[in-house]
Amino acid sequence: MVKVGLIGLGTVGLGVARLLSERREMLARRLGRQLVLKRAAEIDPERRSKAPLAPGQLTARDKDILEDPDIDIVVELIGGTDVARDLVLSAISRGKHVVTANKALLALHGNEILAAAAQKGVEVAFEAAVCGGVPLILALRQGLAANRIQEMLGILNGTCNYILTQMSQSGMSYDQALAEAQAQGFAEADPTLDLEGIDTAHKLAILVSLAYATPLNLDPIAVSGISNLDPLDLQLAWEFGYAMKLLAITRNDGSLIEARVHPTLIPKDHMLANVSGAFNAVYLTGDAVGPILLYGQGAGMMPTASAVVSDLLDLARNLTRGANRRVPPLGSETALETPRVIKPLDEVVTNYYIRFAALDRPGVLSQISGILGNHNISIAAVIQKGREVKGAVPIVMITHEAKEANARQALREIDLLPVVSPPAVFYRIEDPHLHAAQI
Ligand code: HSE
């Protein structure tokens, strides 16, 4: 029998308790022995009362789980980073294996936790931390182990994808769409983490470590979210043939790694453009396998519980066979010792959508394009929308590939032109056709 202690009976915790109790026999058949939820700790009595567990299985105190020598695996589902870190390190120091869905914890304290686990010879599993029920971590740790990952483009936050989908397809306002996402329960307790792209960055930090066998490092990931988005840009981008998605992007250029999170324009016919609502997807390319798309529900009770229970089975199997850490948490025995350098955002080369509010006068376009030209930025397409409203008219340009530092400097100079109302708005584009057009 493998005994599990669960800490945190929020949405996901309840889902895990349900799966472990309702599918006990099925899981036992798959594992060849019983996988038993011995105890669950939750301080909130109302949450405890909702759990499908006997009174003897419930406690308000984490230490009843951490200090129980009978418990083999501790599942951390309380979220947050401070108490969760202490809990996880305490479980590891007692020789217990850990399953967590906590992406923020891993992004901020993952190296410390993984080093402690390695030293103690225990497992840390986190399938549920990225893309919820989609077995993406498994794919990166094992299924794609023969590949060099060339790039990954991910929709990793259901809340943001839901908001962007509703704004562009149903004409809903940002506030309405956010309220709906919160009502449906996929937003974080603090939705700022979702909206400012931070939750996506936490997840990207984990993916970068797995893909490139490097320690977790959130700091160099450039992040911008969707909270300042103007619906006008969704509409204009659509007219240029682009959908707007909050993407996590990582790419290996051989010596450096790109890792960034920002609203991004992708061609309407890109597979990720059709990932709607709260769904997540990762489009990645391995040098042997070619492109792969993983798609599914990245949040919510049962999809996330599905991933947690798959980790429990995996760890229980290793325990059964005496094969702990058969596959290391980051998929590489050396990941924590081989840091890779993340390319500064200023050095990134990509295409841009730029929108200026400018006077509708002869010569305005040439002033703008002159400055772009001075910074080596060439224009692929341009439109001016309608006549002046309140003294300005939107001009949208799509550029060929340019270096981020050059684009930013050009925009600073354009914003100083008397014929322009600053600030110019810009979004990065991921469009292989545009790259090809320039060659
Ligand atoms: N807040 C997250 C999301 C939950 O919206 O995707 C899953 O990590």
Coordinates of C-alpha atoms and ligand atoms in Angstrom, one line a residue, residues 103 129 156-159 186-188 194 199 203 280 298-299, ligand 1:
K103 CA 4.1 26.8 -10.5
A129 CA 2.0 23.0 -12.5
L156 CA -0.3 28.7 -20.7
N157 CA -2.9 30.8 -19.0
G158 CA -6.6 30.0 -19.3
T159 CA -7.8 33.2 -17.8
F186 CA -9.8 29.4 -13.4
A187 CA -8.4 32.8 -12.4
E188 CA -5.8 32.8 -9.6
D194 CA -2.8 36.0 -14.6
D199 CA 1.5 33.1 -14.0
K203 CA 5.1 28.2 -16.1
N280 CA -4.1 25.8 -23.1
G298 CA -4.9 23.9 -18.2
A299 CA -7.0 24.7 -15.2
Ligands
HSE1 N1 -4.9 30.8 -13.3 C1 -4.4 29.8 -14.1 C2 -5.0 29.9 -15.5 C3 -4.8 28.5 -13.5 O1 -5.9 30.8 -15.7 O2 -4.6 29.2 -16.4 C4 -3.9 27.3 -13.9 O3 -2.6 27.4 -13.6

